[in-house]
mmCIF file with all atom_site columns, C-alpha atoms in Angstrom:
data_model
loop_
_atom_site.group_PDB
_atom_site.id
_atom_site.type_symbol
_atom_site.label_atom_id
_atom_site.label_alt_id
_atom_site.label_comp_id
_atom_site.label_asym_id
_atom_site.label_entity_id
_atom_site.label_seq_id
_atom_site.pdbx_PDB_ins_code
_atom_site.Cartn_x
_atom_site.Cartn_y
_atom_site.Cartn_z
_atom_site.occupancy
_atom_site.B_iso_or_equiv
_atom_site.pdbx_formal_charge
_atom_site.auth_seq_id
_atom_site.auth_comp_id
_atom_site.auth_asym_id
_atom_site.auth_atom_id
_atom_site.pdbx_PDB_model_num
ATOM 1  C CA . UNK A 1 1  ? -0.077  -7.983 -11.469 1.00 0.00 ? 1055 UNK A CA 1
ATOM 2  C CA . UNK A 1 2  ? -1.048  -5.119 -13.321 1.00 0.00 ? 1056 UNK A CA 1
ATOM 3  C CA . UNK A 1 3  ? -0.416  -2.626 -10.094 1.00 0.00 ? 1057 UNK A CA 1
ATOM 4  C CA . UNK A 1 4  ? 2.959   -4.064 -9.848  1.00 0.00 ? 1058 UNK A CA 1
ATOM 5  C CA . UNK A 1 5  ? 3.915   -3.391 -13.382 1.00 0.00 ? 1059 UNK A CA 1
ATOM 6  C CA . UNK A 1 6  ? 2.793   0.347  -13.473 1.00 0.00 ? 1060 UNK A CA 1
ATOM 7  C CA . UNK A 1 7  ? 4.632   0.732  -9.954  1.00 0.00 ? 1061 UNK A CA 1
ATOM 8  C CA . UNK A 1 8  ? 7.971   -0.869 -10.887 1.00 0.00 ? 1062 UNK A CA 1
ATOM 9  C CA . UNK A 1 9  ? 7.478   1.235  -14.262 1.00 0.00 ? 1063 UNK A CA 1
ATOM 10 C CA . UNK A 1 10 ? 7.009   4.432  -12.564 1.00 0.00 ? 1064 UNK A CA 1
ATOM 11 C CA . UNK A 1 11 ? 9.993   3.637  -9.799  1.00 0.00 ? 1065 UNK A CA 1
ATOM 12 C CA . UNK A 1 12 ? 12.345  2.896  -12.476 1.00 0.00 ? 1066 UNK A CA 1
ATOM 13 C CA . UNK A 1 13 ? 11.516  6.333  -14.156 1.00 0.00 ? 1067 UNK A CA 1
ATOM 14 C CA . UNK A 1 14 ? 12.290  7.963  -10.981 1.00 0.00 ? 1068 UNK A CA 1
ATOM 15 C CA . UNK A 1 15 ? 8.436   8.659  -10.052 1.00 0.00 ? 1069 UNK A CA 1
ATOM 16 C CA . UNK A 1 16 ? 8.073   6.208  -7.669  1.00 0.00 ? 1070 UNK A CA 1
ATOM 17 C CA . UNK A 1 17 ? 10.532  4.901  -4.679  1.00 0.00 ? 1071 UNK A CA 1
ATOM 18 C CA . UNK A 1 18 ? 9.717   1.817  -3.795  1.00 0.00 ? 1072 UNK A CA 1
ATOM 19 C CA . UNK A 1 19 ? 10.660  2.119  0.085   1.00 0.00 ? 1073 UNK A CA 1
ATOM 20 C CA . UNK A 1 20 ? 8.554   5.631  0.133   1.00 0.00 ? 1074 UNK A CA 1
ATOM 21 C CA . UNK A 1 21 ? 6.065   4.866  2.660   1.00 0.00 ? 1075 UNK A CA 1
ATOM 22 C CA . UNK A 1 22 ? 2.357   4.124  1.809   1.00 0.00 ? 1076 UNK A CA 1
ATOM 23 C CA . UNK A 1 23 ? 1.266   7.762  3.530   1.00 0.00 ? 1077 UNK A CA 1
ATOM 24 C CA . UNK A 1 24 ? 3.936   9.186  0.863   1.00 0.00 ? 1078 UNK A CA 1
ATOM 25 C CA . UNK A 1 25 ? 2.324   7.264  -1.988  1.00 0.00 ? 1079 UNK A CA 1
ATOM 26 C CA . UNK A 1 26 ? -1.413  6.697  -1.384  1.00 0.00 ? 1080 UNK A CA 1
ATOM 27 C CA . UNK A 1 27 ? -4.241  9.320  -0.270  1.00 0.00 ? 1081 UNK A CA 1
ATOM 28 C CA . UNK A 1 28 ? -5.191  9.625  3.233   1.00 0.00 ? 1082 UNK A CA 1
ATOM 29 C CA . UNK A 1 29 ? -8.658  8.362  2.503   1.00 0.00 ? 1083 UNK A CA 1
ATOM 30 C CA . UNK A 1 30 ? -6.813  4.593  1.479   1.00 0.00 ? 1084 UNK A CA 1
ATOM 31 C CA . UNK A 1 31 ? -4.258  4.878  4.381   1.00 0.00 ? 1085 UNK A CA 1
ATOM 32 C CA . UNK A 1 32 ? -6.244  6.018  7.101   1.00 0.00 ? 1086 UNK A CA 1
ATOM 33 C CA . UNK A 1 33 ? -7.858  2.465  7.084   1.00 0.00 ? 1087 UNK A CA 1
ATOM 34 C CA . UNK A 1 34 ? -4.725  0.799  7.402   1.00 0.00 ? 1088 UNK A CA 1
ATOM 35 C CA . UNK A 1 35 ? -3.215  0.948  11.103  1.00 0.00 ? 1089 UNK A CA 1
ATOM 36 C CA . UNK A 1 36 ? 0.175   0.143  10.453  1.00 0.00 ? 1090 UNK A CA 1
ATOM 37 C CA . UNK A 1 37 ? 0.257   2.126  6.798   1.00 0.00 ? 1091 UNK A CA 1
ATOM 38 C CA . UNK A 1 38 ? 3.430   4.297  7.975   1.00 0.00 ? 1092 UNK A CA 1
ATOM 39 C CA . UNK A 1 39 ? 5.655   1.841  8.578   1.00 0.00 ? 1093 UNK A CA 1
ATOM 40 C CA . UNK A 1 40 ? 4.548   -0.365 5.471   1.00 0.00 ? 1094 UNK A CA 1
ATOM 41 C CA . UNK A 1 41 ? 6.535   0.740  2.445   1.00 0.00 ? 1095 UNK A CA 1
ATOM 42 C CA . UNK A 1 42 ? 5.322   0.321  -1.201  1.00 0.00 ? 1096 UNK A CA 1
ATOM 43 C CA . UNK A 1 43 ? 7.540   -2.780 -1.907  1.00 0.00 ? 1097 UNK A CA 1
ATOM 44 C CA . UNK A 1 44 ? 6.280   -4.740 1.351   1.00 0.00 ? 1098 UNK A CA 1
ATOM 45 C CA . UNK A 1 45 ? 2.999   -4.217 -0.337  1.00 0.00 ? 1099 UNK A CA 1
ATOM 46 C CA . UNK A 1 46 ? 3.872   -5.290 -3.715  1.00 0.00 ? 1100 UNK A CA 1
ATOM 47 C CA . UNK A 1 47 ? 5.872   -8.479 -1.847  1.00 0.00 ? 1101 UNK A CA 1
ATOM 48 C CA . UNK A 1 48 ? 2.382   -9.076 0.055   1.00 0.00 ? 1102 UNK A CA 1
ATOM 49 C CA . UNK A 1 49 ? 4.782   -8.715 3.378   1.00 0.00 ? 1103 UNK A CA 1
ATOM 50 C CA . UNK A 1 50 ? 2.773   -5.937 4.460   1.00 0.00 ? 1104 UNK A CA 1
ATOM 51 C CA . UNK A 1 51 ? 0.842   -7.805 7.116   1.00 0.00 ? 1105 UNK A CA 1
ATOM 52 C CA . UNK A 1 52 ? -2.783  -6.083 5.201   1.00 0.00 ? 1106 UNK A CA 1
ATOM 53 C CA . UNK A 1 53 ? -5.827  -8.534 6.010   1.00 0.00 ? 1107 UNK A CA 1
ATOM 54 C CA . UNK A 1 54 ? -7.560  -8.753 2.693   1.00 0.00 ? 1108 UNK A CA 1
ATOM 55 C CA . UNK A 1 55 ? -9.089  -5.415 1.893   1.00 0.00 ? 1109 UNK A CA 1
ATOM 56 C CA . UNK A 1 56 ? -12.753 -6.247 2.204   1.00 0.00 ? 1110 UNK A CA 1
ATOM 57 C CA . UNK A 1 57 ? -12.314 -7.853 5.461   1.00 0.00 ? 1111 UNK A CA 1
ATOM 58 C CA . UNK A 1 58 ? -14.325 -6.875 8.481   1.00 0.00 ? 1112 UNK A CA 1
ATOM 59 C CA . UNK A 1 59 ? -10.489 -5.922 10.235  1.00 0.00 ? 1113 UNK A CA 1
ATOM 60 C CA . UNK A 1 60 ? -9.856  -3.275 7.945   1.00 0.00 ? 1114 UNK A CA 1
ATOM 61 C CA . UNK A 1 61 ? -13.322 -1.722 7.846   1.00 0.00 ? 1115 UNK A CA 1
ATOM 62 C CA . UNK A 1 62 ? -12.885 -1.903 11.715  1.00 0.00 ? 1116 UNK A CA 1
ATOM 63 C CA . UNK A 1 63 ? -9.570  -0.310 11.729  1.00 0.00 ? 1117 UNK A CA 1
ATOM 64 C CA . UNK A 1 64 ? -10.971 2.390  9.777   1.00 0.00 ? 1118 UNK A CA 1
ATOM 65 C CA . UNK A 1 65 ? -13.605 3.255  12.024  1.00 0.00 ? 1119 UNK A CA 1
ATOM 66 C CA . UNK A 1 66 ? -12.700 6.197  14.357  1.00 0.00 ? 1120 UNK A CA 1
#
């Protein structure tokens, strides 16, 4: 809940866009674990409609791996 405060803070100051994709808005070392992370924008994650298994999941550690 807290995340989603900040972030709706900083989009309605104009810092944040909440359809900026998660490569725009997150370092490489987060995204590159993601698959799908460009095509996920910040407010699919916020909505949880980003189809991300939960973050320490064996999938995402996997999906990491090169």
């Amino acid at each position: 809940m807290f995340v989603a405060v900040a972030s709706l803070q900083l989009a309605e100051r104009g810092q944040l866009s909440l359809d900026a994709r998660l490569v725009e808005a997150l370092p490489a070392s987060v995204t590159g674990r993601i698959a799908n992370a460009p095509d996920i924008t910040v407010r699919m994650l916020l909505g949880h409609r980003a189809g991300i298994p939960d973050w320490d999941s064996p999938a995402v550690d996997e999906q990491g791996r090169p």
